[in-house]
Coordinates of C-alpha atoms in Angstrom, one line a residue:
X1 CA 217.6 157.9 -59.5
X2 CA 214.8 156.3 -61.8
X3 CA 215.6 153.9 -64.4
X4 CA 214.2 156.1 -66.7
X5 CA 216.9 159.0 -65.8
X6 CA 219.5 156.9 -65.2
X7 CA 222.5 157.6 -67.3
X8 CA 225.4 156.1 -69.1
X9 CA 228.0 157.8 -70.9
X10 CA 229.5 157.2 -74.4
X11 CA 233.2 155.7 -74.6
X12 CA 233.1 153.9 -78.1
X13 CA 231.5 154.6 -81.2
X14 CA 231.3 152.4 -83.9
X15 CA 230.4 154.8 -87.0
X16 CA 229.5 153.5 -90.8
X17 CA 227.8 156.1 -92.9
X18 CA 226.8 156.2 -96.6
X19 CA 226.5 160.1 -96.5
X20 CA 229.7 161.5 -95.1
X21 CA 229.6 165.3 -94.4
X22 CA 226.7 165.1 -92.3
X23 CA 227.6 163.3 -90.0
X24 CA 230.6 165.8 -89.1
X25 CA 229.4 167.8 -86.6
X26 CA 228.0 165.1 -84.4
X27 CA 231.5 163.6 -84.5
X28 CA 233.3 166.4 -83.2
X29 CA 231.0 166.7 -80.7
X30 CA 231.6 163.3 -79.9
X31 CA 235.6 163.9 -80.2
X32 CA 235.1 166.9 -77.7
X33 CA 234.5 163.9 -75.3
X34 CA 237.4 161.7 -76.1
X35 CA 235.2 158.9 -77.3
X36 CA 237.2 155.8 -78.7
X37 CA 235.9 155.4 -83.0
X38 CA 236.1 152.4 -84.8
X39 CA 235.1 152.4 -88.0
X40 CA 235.3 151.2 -91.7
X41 CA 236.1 151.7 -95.7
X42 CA 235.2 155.2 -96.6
X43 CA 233.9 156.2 -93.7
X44 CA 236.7 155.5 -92.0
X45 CA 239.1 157.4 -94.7
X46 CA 236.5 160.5 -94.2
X47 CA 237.2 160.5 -90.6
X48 CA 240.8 160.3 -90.7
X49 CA 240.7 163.0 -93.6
X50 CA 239.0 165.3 -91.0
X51 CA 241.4 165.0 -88.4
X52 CA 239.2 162.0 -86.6
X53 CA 241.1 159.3 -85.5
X54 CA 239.5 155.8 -85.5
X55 CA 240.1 152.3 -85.1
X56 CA 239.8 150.2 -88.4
X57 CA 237.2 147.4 -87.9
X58 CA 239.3 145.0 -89.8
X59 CA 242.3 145.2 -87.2
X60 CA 238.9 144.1 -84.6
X61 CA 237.8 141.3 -86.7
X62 CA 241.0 140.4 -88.6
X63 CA 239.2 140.1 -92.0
X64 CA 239.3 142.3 -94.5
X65 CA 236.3 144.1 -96.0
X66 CA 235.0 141.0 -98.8
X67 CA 233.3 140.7 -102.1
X68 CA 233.4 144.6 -102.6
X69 CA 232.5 145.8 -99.5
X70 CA 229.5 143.4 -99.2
X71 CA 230.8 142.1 -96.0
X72 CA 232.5 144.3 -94.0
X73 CA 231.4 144.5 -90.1
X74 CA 229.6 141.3 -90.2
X75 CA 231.4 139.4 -87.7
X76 CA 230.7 138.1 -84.0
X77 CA 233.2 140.1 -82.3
X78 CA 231.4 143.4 -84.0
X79 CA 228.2 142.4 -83.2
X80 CA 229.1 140.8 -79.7
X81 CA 230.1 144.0 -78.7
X82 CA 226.7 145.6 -79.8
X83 CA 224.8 143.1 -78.3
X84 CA 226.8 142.1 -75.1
X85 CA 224.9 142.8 -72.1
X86 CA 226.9 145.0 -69.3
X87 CA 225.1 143.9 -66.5
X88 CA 225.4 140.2 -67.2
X89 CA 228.9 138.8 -66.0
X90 CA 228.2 135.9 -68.6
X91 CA 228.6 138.1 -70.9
X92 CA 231.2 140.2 -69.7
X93 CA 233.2 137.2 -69.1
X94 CA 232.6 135.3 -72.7
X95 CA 233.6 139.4 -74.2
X96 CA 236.8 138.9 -72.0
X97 CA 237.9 135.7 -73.5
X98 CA 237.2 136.3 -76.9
X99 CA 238.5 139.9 -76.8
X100 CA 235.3 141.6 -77.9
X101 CA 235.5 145.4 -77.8
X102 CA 231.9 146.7 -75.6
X103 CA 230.3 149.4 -77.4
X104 CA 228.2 152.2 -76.2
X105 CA 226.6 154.4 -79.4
X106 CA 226.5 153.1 -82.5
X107 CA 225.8 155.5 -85.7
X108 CA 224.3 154.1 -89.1
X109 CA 223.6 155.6 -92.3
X110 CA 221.7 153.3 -94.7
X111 CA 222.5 152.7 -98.4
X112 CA 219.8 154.9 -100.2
X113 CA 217.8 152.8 -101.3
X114 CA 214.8 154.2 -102.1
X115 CA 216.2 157.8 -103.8
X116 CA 217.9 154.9 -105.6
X117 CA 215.1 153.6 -106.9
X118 CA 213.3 156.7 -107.5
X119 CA 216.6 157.5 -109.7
X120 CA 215.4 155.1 -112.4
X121 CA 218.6 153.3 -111.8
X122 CA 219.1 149.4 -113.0
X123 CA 217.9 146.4 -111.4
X124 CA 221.4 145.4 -110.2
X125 CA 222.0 148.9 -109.2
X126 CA 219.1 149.0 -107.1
X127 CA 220.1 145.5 -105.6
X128 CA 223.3 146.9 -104.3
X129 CA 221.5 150.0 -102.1
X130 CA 219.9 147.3 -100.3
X131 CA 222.0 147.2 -97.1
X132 CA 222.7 144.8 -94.9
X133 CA 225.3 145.1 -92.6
X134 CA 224.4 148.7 -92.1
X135 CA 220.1 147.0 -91.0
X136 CA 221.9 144.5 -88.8
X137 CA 223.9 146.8 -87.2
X138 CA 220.8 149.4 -86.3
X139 CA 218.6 146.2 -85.0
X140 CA 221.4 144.7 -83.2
X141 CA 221.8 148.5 -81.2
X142 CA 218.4 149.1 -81.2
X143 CA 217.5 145.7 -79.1
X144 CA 220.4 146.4 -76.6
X145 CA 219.4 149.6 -75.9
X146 CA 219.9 149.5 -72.1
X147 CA 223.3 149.5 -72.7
X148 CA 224.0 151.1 -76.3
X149 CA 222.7 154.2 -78.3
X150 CA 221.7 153.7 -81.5
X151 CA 221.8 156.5 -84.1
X152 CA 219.8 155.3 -87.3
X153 CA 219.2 158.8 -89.8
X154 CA 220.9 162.0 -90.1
X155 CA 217.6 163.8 -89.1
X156 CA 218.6 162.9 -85.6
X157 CA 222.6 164.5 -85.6
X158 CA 221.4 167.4 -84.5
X159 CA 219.2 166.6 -81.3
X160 CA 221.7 163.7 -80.3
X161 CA 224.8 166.7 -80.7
X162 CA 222.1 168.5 -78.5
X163 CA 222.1 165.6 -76.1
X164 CA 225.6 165.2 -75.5
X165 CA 226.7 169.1 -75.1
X166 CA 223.8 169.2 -72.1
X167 CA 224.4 166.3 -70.4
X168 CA 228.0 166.6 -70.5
X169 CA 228.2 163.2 -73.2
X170 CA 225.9 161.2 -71.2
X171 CA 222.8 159.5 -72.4
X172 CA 219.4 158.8 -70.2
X173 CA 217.5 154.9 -70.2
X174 CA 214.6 156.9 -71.8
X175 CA 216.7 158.8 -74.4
X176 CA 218.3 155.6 -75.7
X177 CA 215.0 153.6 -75.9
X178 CA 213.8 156.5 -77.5
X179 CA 216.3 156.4 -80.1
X180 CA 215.4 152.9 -80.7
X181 CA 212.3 153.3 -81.3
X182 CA 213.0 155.4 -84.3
X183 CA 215.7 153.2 -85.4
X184 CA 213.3 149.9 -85.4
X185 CA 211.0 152.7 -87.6
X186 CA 214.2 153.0 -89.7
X187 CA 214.2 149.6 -90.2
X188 CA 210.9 148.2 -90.6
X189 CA 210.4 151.3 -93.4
X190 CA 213.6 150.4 -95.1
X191 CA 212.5 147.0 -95.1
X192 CA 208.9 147.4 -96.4
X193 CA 210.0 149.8 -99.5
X194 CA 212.4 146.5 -100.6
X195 CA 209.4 144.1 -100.6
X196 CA 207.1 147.2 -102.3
X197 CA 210.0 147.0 -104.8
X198 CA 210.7 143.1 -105.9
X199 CA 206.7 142.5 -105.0
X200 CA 204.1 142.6 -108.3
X201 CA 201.8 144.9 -108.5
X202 CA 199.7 142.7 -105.4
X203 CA 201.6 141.6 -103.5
X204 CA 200.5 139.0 -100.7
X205 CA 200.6 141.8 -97.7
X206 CA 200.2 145.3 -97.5
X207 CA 202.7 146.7 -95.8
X208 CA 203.1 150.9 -96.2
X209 CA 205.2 153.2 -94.2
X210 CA 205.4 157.2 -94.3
X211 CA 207.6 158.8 -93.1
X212 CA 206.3 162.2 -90.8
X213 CA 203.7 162.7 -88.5
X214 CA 201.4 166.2 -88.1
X215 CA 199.0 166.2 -85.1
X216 CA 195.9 167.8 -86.1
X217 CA 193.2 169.9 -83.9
X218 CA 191.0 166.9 -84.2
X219 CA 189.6 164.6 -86.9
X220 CA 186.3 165.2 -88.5
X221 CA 184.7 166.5 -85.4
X222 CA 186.4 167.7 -82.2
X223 CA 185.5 164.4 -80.3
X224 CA 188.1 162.3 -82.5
X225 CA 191.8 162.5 -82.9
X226 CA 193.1 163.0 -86.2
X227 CA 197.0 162.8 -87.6
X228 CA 198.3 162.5 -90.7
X229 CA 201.4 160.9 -91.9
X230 CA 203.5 162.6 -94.8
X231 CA 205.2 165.3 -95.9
X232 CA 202.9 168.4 -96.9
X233 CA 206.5 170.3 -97.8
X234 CA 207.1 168.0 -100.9
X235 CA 203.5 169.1 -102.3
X236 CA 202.7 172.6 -101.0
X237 CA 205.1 175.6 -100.2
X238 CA 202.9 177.2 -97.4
X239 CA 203.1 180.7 -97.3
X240 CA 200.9 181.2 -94.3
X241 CA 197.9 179.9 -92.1
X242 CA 197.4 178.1 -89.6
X243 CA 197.6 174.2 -89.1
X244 CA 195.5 172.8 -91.6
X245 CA 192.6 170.1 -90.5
X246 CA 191.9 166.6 -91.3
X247 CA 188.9 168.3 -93.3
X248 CA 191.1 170.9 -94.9
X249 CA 193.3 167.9 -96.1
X250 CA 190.7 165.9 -97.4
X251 CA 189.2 168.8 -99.2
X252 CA 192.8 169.9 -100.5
X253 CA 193.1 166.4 -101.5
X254 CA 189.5 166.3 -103.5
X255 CA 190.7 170.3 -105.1
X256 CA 194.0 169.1 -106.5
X257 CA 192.6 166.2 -108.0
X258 CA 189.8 167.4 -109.6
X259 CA 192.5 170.6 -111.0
X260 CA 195.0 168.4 -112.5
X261 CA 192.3 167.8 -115.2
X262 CA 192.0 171.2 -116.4
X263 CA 194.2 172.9 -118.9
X264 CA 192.6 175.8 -119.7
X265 CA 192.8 178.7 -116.6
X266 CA 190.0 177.5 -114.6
X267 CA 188.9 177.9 -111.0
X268 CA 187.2 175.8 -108.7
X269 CA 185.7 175.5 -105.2
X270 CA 185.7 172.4 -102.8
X271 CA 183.4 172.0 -100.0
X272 CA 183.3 168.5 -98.4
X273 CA 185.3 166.6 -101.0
X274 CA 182.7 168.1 -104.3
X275 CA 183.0 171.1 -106.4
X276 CA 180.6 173.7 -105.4
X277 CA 181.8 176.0 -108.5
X278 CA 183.8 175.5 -111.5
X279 CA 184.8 177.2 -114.7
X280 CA 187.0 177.7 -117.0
X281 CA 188.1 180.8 -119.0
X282 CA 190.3 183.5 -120.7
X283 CA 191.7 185.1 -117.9
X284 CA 191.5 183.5 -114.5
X285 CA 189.8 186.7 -113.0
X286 CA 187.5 185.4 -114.9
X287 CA 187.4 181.7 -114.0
X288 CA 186.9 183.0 -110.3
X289 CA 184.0 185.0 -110.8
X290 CA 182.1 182.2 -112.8
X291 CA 183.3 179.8 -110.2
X292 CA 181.9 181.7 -107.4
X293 CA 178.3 182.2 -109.2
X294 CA 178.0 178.6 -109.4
X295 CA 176.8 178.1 -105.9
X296 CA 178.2 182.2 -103.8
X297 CA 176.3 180.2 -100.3
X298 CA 178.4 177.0 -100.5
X299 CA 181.6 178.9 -102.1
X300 CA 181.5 180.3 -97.9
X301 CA 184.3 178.5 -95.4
X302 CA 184.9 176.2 -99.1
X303 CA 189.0 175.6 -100.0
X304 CA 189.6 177.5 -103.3
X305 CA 192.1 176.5 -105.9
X306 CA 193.4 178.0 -109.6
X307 CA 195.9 176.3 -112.0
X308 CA 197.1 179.6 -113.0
X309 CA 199.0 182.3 -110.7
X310 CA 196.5 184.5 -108.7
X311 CA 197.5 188.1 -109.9
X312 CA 196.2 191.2 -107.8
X313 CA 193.6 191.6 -109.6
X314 CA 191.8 188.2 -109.1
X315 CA 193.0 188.3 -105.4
X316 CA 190.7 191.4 -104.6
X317 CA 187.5 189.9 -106.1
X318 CA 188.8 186.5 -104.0
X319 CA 189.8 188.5 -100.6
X320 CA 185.6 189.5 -100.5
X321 CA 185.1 185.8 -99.6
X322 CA 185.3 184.1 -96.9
X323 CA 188.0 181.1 -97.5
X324 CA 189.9 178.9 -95.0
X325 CA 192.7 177.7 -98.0
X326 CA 193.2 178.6 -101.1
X327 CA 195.9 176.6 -103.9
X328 CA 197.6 178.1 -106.7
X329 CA 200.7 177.6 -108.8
X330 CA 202.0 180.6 -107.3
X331 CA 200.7 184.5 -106.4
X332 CA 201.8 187.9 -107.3
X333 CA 203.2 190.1 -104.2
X334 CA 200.1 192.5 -104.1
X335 CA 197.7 189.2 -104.1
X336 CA 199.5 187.9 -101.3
X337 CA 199.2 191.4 -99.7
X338 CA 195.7 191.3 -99.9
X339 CA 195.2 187.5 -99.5
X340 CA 197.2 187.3 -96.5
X341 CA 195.4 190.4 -94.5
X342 CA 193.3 187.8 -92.8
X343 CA 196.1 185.6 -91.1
X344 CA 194.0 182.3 -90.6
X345 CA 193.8 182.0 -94.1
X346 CA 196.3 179.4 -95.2
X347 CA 197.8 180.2 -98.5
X348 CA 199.1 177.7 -100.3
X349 CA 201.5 177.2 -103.3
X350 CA 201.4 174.2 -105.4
X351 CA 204.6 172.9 -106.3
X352 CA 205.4 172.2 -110.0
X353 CA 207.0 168.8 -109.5
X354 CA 204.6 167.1 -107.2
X355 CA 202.8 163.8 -108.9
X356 CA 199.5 162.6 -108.1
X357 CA 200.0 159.1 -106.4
X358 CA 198.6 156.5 -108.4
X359 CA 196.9 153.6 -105.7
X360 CA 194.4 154.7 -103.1
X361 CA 193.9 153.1 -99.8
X362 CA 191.3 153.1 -97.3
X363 CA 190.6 151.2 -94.5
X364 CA 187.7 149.0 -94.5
X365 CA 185.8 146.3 -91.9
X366 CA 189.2 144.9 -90.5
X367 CA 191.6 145.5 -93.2
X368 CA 192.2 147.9 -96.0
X369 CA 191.1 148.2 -99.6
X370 CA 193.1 149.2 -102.3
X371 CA 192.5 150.3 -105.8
X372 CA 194.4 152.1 -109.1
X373 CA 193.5 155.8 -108.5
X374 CA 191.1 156.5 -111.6
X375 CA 193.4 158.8 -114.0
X376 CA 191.4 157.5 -116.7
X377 CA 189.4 160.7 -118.6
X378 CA 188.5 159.6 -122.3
X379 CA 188.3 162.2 -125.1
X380 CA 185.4 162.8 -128.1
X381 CA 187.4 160.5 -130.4
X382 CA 186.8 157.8 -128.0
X383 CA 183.3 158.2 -127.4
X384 CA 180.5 156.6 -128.9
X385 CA 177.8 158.8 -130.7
X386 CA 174.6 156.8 -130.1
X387 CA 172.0 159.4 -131.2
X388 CA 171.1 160.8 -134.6
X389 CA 172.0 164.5 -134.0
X390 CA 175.7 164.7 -132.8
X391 CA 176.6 167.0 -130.0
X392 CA 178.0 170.5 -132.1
X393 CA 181.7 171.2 -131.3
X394 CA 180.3 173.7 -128.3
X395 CA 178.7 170.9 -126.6
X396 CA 181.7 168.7 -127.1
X397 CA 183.8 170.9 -124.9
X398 CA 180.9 171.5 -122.4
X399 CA 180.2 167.7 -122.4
X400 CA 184.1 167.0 -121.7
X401 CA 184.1 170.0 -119.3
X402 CA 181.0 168.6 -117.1
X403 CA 182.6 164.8 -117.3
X404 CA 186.1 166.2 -115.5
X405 CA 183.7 167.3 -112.8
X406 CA 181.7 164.3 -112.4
X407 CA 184.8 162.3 -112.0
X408 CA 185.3 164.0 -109.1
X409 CA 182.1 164.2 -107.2
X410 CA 180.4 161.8 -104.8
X411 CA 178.1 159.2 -106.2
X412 CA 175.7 159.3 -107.5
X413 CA 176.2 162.3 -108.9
X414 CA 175.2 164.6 -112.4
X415 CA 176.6 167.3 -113.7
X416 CA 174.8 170.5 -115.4
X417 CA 177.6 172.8 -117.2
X418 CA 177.6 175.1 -119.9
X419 CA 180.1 177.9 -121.1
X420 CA 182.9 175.6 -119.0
X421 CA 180.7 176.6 -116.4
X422 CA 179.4 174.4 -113.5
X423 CA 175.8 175.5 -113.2
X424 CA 174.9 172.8 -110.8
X425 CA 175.7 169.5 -109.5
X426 CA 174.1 166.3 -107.5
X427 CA 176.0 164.8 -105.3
X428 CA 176.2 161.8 -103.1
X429 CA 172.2 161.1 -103.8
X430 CA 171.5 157.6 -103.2
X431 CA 169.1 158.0 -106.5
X432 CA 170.4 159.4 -110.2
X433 CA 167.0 160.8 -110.3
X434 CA 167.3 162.6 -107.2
X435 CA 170.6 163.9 -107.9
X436 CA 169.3 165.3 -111.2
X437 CA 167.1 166.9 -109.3
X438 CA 169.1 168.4 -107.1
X439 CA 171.6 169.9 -109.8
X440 CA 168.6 171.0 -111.3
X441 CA 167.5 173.1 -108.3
X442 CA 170.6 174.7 -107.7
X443 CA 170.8 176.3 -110.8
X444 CA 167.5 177.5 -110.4
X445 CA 168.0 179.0 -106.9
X446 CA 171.3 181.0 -108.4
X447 CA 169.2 182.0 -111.9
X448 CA 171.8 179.9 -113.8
X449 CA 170.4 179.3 -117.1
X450 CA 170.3 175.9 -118.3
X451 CA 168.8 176.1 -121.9
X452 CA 171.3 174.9 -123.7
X453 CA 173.5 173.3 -121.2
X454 CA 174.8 169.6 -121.0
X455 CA 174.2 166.6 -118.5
X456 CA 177.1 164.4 -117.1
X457 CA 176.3 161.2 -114.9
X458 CA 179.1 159.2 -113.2
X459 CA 177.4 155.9 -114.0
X460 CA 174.5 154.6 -116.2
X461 CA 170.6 155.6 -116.3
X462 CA 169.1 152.8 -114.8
X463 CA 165.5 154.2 -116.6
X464 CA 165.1 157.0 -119.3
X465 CA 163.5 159.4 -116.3
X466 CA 166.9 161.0 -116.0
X467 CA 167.4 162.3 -119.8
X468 CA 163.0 163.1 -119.9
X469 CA 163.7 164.9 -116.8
X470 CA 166.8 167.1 -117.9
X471 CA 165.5 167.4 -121.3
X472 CA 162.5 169.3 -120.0
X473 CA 165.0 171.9 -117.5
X474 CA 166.4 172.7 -121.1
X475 CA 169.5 169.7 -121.2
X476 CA 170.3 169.7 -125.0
X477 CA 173.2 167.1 -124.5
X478 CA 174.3 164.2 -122.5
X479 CA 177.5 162.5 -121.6
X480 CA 177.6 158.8 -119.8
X481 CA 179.3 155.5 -119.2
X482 CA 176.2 153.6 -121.0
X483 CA 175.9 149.9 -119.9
X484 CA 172.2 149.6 -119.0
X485 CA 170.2 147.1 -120.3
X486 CA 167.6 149.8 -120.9
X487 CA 169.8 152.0 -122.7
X488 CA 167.9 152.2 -125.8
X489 CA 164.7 153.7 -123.9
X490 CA 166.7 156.6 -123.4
X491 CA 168.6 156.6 -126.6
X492 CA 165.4 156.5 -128.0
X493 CA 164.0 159.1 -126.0
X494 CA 167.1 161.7 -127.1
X495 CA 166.1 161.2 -130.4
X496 CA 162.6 161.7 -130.3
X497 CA 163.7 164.8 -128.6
X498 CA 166.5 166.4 -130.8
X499 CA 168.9 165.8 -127.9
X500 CA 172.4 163.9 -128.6
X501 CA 173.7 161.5 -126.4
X502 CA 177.7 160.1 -125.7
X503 CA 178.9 157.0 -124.3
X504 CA 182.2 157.3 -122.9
X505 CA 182.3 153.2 -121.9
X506 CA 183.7 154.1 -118.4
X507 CA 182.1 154.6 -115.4
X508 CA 183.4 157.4 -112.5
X509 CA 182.0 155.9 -109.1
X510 CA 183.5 158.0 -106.3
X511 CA 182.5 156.6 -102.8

């Protein structure tokens, strides 16, 4: 028989859990094979409570659990009988004379420290969920895996009960080194999310860990792999599709973003990372249709998402497109009835609770960068008026309207809106000039008209071209960061013009 099949069966347990009932049905299981428990302070009480005799670890050690409970299996004879190797007789023999116990499985449950944090608890409070005998324990078992199985979360009870009722409570070499390796991935993330915590806000690592893993189809193209760590449950309750793709992600990612500035019903389409349509409105029937008339050819294959509940009626004037996701805060039963006829669509439902993280990371030459996410968005009363006529209070809400959208498309990028209606958008043009010219043409190819309408830039105008040029396609109004040391040229040139002009003092680069 291989190494790899070889197996070993469980006589003692040593078992110390934070979260009790859990852990229950693995035990009985366990108990089903007259396994010898040892065992300690509450979890030992829960045991015997259920019927579950066990061996106290003090009557082992010969100390009593010290300075409340802070110190309770730390001892040689506990951890000699993790760590004692079965096939050395040095070991066996040094166990002998010291009377050290040999132990086969070993099952941990940490001190939650994290949910502890996340509680808004006290400093002090948080110090006490950071555990140690519990960590020293899981290493100690994970390292002598050849001889010992180490059990680390409670999402693994149920394959390890699994385990033992099919293999008649014996354990494979592969199995156990299995095990370990999620237990050292217990570790090392219970570790890192201590450091994250007592670090400043830079500290002198980086150091992340998330939990989950989703295989994708690919990555960008079918010739690369693609995963991605997380959990998609805690943002999205999917009510059907298929397995979403890296670019689905990424998009998804770009849509919620760019949503969460919007209060107003609005609407908005996403096709690789930009907004190809987006408007605001009444009703968010309406939203959608003035969404989809900002650009109806890219709108095709883009990710769709409202910040109001799609009723039945805006799901039939969706279901005519074709969309591979579409987000909402939630969906009447006929719009999912019509929505879900086409079963590769993935329908997806926001959740209420979920934040927006507030870092970004991204990796970089041989290392990673890592900035504040921008959740900066200034108002009228913190914008600087720099031209004679002042934007009316239409263009004001126009001008805030286009500057939520530039914060969210590539650079460089502009803006054309009006009615809390994207009429078109440059994006990602290595000139402002050319993307002003390429918003510019996209309204014109959908008849969008832009008399009237407002410019947004993500960064300064480098030269007055970009206000001469939109003033001529009918730009009445214009909204940017300023900072140019030729800013009066096109200050000046707004003037001359009857147009007004806004300095918000904060520049929107997205690479």
């Amino acid at each position: 028989m291989s190494e790899n099949n070889s197996k070993k069966s469980i006589e003692n347990v040593l078992v110390t859990v934070y979260h009790k009932e859990p852990v229950l049905p693995l035990l009985k299981e366990l108990k089903r094979h007259n396994v010898n428990f040892y065992s300690t302070g509450g979890t030992l009480e829960f045991m015997k409570s259920k019927g579950i005799d066990a061996t106290s670890i003090e009557s082992v050690t010969s100390y009593p659990s010290i300075f409340d409970g802070r110190v309770k299996t730390l001892h040689p004879k506990i951890f000699g009988s993790i760590l004692s190797r079965k096939d050395s007789e040095e070991h066996q023999a040094e166990a002998k004379k010291y009377n050290i116990p040999s132990m086969d499985m070993v099952i941990v449950d940490l001190y939650p420290f994290e949910s502890t944090v996340n509680s808004g608890a006290s400093f002090q409070e948080i110090l006490e969920k950071i555990d140690i005998g519990g960590i020293s324990l899981i290493r100690a078992a994970a390292k002598n895996f050849n001889d010992v199985l180490i059990i680390s979360s409670a999402e693994d009870y149920e394959e390890c009960k699994n385990i033992l009722e099919r293999q008649d409570g014996c354990f494979t070499s592969q199995q156990r080194k299995d095990f370990a390796v999620k237990a050292f991935n217990v570790s090392s993330h219970y570790d890192m999310a201590i450091y994250n915590y007592l670090s400043d806000e830079s500290p002198e690592a980086f150091k992340a860990s998330i939990k989950g893993k989703l295989e994708l189809r690919y990555g960008e193209n079918p010739h690369q792999r693609g995963l991605f760590y997380g959990n998609l449950d805690n943002v999205f309750h999917k009510i059907q599709g298929k397995q979403l793709s890296y670019n689905n992600l990424l998009d998804i990612d770009s849509a919620v973003n760019l949503i969460n500035e919007f209060e107003q019903p609005t609407f908005a389409i996403i096709k690789h990372n930009n907004a190809c349509g987006v408007a605001s409105a009444g009703d968010i029937t309406s939203a959608y249709k003035k969404a989809l008339s900002s650009n109806p050819v890219a709108a095709f294959g883009g990710i769709l998402i409202s910040n109001r509940n799609i009723n039945a009626d805006c799901a039939y004037h969706i279901n005519n497109l074709f969309f591979e996701v579409i987000i909402a805060p939630g969906y009447d039963e006929e719009a999912i009835k019509l929505l879900g006829s086409k079963k590769n669509r993935n329908i997806l439902e926001l959740k209420d609770d979920y934040v927006l993280p507030k870092t970004q990371y991204r990796s970089a030459i041989n290392g990673v960068l890592m900035q504040d996410c921008d959740s900066v968005l200034t108002t009228f009363d913190e914008w600087n008026v720099v031209t004679e006529i002042k934007p009316t209070e239409h263009e004001i809400l126009d001008l805030a309207f286009a500057n939520k959208i530039v914060k969210h498309t590539k650079s460089n990028a502009i803006v054309l809106a009006k009615d809390n209606h994207l009429l078109g958008a440059g994006t990602g043009q290595t000139s402002r000039v050319d993307a002003l010219k390429q918003a510019i043409d996209k309204a014109k190819e959908f008849k969008l008209d832009l008399n009237g309408a407002v410019m947004a830039s993500d960064a300064f105008f480098p030269f007055p071209d970009c206000v001469e040029i939109a003033y001529y396609a009918g730009i009445k109004s214009v909204i940017q960061p300023g900072g140019s040391i030729k800013d009066k040229e096109s200050i000046d040139f707004c003037n001359k013009y009857k147009m007004s002009m806004v300095l918000t003092g904060i520049r929107h680069f997205k690479h």
